[in-house]
PDB file of C-alpha atoms in Angstrom:
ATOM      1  CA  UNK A1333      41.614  13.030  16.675  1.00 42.00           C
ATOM      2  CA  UNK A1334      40.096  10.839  13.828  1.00 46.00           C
ATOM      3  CA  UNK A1335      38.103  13.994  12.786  1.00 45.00           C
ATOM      4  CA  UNK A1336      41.777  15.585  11.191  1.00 45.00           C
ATOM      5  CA  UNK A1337      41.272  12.147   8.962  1.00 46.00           C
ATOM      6  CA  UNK A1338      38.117  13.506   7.649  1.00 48.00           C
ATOM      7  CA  UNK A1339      39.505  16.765   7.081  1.00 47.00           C
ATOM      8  CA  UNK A1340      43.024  17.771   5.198  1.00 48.00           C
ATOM      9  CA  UNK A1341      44.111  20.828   7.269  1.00 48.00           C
ATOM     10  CA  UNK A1342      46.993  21.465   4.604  1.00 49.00           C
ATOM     11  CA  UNK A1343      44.618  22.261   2.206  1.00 47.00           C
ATOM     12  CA  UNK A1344      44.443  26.231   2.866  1.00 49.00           C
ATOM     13  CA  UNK A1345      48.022  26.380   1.897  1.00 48.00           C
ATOM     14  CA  UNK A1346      48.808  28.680  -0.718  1.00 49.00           C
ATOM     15  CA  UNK A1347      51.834  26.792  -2.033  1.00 50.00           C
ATOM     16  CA  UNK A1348      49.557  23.919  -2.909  1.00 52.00           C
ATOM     17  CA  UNK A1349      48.905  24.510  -6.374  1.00 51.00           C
ATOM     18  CA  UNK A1350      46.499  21.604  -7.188  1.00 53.00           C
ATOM     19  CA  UNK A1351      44.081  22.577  -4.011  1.00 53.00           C
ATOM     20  CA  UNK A1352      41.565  23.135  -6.738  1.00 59.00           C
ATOM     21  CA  UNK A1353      41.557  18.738  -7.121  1.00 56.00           C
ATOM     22  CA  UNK A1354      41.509  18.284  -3.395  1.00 60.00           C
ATOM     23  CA  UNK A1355      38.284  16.339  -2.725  1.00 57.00           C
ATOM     24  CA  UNK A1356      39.061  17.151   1.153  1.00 61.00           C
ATOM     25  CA  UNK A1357      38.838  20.688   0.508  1.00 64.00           C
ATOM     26  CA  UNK A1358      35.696  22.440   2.092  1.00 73.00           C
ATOM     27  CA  UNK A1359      35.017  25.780   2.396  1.00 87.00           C
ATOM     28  CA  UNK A1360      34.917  26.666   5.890  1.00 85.00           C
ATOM     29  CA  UNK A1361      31.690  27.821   6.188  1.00 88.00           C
ATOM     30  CA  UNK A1362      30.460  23.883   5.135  1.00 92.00           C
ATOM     31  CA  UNK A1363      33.034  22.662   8.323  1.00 92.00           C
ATOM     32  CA  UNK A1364      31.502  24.837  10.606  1.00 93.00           C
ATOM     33  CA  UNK A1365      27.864  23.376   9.541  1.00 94.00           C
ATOM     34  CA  UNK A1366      29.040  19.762   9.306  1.00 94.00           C
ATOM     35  CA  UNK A1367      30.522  20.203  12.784  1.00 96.00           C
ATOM     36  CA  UNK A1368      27.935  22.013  14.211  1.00 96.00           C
ATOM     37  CA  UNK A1369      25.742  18.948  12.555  1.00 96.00           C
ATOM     38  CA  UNK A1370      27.349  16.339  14.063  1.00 96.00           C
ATOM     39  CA  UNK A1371      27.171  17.987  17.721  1.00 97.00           C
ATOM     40  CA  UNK A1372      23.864  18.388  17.674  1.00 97.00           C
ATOM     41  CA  UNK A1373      23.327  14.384  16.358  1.00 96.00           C
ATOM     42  CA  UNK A1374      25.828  13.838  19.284  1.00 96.00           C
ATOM     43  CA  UNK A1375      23.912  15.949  21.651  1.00 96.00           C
ATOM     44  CA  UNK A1376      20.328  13.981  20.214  1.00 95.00           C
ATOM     45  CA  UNK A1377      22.190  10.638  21.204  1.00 95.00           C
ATOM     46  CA  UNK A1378      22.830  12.038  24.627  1.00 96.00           C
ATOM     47  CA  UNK A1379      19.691  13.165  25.292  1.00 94.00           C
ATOM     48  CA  UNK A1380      16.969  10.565  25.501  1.00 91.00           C
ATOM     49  CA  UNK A1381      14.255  13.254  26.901  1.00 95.00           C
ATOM     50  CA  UNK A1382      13.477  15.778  24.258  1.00 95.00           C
ATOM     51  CA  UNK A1383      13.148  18.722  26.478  1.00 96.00           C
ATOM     52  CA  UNK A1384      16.570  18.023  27.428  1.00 96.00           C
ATOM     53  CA  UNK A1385      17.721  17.273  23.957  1.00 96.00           C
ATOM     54  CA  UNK A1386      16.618  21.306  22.463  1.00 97.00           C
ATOM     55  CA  UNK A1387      17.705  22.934  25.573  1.00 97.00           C
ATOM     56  CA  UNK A1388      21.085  21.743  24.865  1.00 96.00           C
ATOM     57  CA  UNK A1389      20.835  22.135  21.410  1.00 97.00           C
ATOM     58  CA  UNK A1390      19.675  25.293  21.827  1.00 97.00           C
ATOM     59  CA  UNK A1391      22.541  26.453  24.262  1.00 97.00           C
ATOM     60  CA  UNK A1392      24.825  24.845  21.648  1.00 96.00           C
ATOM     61  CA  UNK A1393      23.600  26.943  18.850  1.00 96.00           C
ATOM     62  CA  UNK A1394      24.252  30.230  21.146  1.00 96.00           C
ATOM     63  CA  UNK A1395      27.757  28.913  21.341  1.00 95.00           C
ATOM     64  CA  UNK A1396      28.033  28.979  17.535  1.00 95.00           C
ATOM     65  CA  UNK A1397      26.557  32.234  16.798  1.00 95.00           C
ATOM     66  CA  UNK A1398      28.403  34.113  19.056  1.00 94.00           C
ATOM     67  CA  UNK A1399      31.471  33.122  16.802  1.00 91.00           C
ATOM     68  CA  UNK A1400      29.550  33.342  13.331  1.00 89.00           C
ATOM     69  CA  UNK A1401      30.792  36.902  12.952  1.00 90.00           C
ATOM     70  CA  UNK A1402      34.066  36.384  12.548  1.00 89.00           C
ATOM     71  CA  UNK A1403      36.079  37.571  10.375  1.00 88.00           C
ATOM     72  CA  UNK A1404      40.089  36.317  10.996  1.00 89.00           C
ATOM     73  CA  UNK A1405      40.143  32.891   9.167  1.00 88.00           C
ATOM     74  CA  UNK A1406      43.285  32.041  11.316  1.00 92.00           C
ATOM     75  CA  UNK A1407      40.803  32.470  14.884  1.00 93.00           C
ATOM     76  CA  UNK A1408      38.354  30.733  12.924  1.00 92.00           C
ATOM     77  CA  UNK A1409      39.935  27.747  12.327  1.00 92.00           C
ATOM     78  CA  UNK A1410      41.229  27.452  15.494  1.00 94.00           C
ATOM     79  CA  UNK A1411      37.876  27.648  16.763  1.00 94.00           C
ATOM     80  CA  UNK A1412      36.867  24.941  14.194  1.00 93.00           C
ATOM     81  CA  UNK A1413      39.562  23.028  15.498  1.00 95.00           C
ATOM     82  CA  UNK A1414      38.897  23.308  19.006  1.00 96.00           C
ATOM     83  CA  UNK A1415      35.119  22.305  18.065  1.00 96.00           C
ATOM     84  CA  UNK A1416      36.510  19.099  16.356  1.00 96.00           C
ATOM     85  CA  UNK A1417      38.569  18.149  19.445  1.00 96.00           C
ATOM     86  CA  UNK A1418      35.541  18.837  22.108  1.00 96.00           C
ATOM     87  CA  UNK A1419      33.445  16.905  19.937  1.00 96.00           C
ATOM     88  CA  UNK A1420      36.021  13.822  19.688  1.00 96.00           C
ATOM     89  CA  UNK A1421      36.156  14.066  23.581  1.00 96.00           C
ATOM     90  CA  UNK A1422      32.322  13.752  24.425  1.00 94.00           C
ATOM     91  CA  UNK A1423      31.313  11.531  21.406  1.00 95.00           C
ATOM     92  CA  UNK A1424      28.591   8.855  22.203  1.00 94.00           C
ATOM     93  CA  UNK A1425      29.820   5.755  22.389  1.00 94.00           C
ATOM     94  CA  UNK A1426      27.175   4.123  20.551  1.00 92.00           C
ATOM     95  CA  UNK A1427      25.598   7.077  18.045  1.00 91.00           C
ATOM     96  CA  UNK A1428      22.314   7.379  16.908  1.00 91.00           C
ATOM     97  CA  UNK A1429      21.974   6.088  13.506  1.00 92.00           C
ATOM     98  CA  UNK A1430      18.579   5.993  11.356  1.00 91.00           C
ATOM     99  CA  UNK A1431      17.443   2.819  10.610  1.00 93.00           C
ATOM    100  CA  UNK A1432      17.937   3.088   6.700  1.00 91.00           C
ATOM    101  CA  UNK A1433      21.209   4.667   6.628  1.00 91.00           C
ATOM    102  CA  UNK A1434      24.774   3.433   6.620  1.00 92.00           C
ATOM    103  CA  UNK A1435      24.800   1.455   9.858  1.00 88.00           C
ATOM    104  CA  UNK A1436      21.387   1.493  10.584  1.00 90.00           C
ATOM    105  CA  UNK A1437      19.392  -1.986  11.666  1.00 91.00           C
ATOM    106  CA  UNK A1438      17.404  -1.450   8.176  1.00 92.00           C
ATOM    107  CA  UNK A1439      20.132  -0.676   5.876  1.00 92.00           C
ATOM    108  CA  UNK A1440      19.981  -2.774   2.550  1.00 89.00           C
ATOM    109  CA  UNK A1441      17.095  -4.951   3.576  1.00 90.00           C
ATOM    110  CA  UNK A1442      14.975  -4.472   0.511  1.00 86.00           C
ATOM    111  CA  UNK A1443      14.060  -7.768  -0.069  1.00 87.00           C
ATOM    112  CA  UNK A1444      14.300  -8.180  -4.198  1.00 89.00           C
ATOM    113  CA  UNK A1445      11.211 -10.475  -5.389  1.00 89.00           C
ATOM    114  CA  UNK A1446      12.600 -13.127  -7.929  1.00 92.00           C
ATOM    115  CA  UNK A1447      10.753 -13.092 -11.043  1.00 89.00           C
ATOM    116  CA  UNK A1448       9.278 -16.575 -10.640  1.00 92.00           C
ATOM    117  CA  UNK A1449       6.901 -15.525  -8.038  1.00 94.00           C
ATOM    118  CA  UNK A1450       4.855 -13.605 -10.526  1.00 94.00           C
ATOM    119  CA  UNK A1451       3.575 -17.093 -12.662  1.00 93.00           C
ATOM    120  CA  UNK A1452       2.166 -17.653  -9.722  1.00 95.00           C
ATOM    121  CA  UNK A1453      -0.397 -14.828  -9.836  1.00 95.00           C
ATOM    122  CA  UNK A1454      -3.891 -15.418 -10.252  1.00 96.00           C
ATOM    123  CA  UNK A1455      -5.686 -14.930 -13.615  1.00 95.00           C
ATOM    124  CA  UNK A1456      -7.798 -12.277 -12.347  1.00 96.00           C
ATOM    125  CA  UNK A1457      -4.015 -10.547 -10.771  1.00 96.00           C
ATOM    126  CA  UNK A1458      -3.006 -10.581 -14.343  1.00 95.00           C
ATOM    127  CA  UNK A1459      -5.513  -9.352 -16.513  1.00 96.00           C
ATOM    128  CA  UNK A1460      -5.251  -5.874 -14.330  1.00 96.00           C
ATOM    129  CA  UNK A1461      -1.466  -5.703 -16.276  1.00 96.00           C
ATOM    130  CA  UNK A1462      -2.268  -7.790 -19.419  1.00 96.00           C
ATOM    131  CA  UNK A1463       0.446  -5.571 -21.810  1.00 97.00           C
ATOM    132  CA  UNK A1464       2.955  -6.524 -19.031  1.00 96.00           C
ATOM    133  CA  UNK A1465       1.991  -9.772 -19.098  1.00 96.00           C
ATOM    134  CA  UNK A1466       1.413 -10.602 -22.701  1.00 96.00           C
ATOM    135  CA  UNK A1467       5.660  -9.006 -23.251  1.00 97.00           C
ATOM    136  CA  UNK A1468       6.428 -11.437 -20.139  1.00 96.00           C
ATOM    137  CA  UNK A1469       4.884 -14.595 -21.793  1.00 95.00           C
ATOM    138  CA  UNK A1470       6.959 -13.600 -25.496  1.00 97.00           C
ATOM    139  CA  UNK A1471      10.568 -12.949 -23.292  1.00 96.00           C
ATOM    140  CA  UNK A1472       9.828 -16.009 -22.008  1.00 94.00           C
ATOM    141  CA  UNK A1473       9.533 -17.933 -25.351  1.00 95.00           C
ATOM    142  CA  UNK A1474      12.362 -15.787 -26.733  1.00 96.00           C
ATOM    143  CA  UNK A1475      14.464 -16.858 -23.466  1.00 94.00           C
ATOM    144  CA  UNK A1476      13.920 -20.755 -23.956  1.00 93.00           C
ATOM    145  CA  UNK A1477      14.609 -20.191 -27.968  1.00 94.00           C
ATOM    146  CA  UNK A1478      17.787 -18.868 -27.182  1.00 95.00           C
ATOM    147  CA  UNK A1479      18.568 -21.514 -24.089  1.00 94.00           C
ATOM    148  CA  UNK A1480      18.238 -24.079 -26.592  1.00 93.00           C
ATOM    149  CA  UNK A1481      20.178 -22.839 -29.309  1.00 93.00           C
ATOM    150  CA  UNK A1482      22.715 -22.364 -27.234  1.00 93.00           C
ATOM    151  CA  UNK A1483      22.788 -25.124 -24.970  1.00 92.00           C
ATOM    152  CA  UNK A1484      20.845 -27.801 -26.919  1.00 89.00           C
ATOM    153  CA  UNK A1485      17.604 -29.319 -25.556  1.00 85.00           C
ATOM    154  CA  UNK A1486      17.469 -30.984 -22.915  1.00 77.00           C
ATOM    155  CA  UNK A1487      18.027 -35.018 -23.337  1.00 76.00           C
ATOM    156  CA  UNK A1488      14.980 -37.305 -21.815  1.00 74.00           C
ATOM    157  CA  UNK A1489      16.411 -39.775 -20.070  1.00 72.00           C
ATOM    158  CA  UNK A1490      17.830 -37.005 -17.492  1.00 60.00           C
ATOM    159  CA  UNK A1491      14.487 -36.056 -16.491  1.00 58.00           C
ATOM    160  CA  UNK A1492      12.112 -37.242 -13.637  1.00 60.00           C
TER     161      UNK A1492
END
């Protein structure tokens, strides 16, 4: 049932006059694909064996096409409805998820390289980049400059 969450079923209701602001509001031809999506990532997380996996799939997309013809919205979103519910009922209980997505064992792992590490390249490292290098070494300058004016220089006693 948390599917009808996803989805605002009130929103092909003629009386509501702001349905053109509903974020939730999808044509159905979109459901029917993100549904038919989600079963088949359902069916993929099922189906270790690959063979398996597109047999199913493929059986799955039969089911789909021999409703893709028609034409009474009210039979097609009971269909879409029933499709929701069968798909709540035989959900995985631990989905697939790819390793750089939402959820995934690799999601927001880029490691960000703090800016120190680059004084310590080598000479030769920095003469391949020596505009990038030369702009570094004067925003450096300009970033002490301002430290100072701001905060004073440091006082000598306080230092090692």
């Amino acid at each position: 049932m948390r599917y009808f969450k996803k989805y605002n079923t009130n929103s092909f209701s003629t009386a509501n006059m702001s349905g053109y602001l509903n974020p939730n509001l999808l044509k159905h031809s979109k459901r029917v694909c993100s549904l038919y999506k989600r079963a088949v990532r359902n069916l993929e997380a099922w189906n270790i064996n690959r063979p398996t996996f597109r047999y199913h799939a493929v059986l799955l997309r039969a089911r789909f096409d021999e409703n893709k013809n028609i034409t009474d919205l009210r039979r097609a979103k009971e269909l879409w409805i029933a499709g929701e519910e069968e798909l709540a009922k035989c959900e995985h209980y631990q989905p697939l998820k790819f390793p750089k997505s939402p959820g995934g064992v690799a999601y927001a792992r880029e490691v960000v390289c703090p800016d120190w590490v680059l004084d310590y390249w080598h000479p030769l490292e920095k003469a391949q980049y020596p505009e990038y290098f030369a702009r570094r070494e004067q925003r450096k300058k300009e970033y002490l400059k301002f430290y100072e004016q701001h905060y004073g220089k440091p006082m000598q006693e306080s230092h090692h």
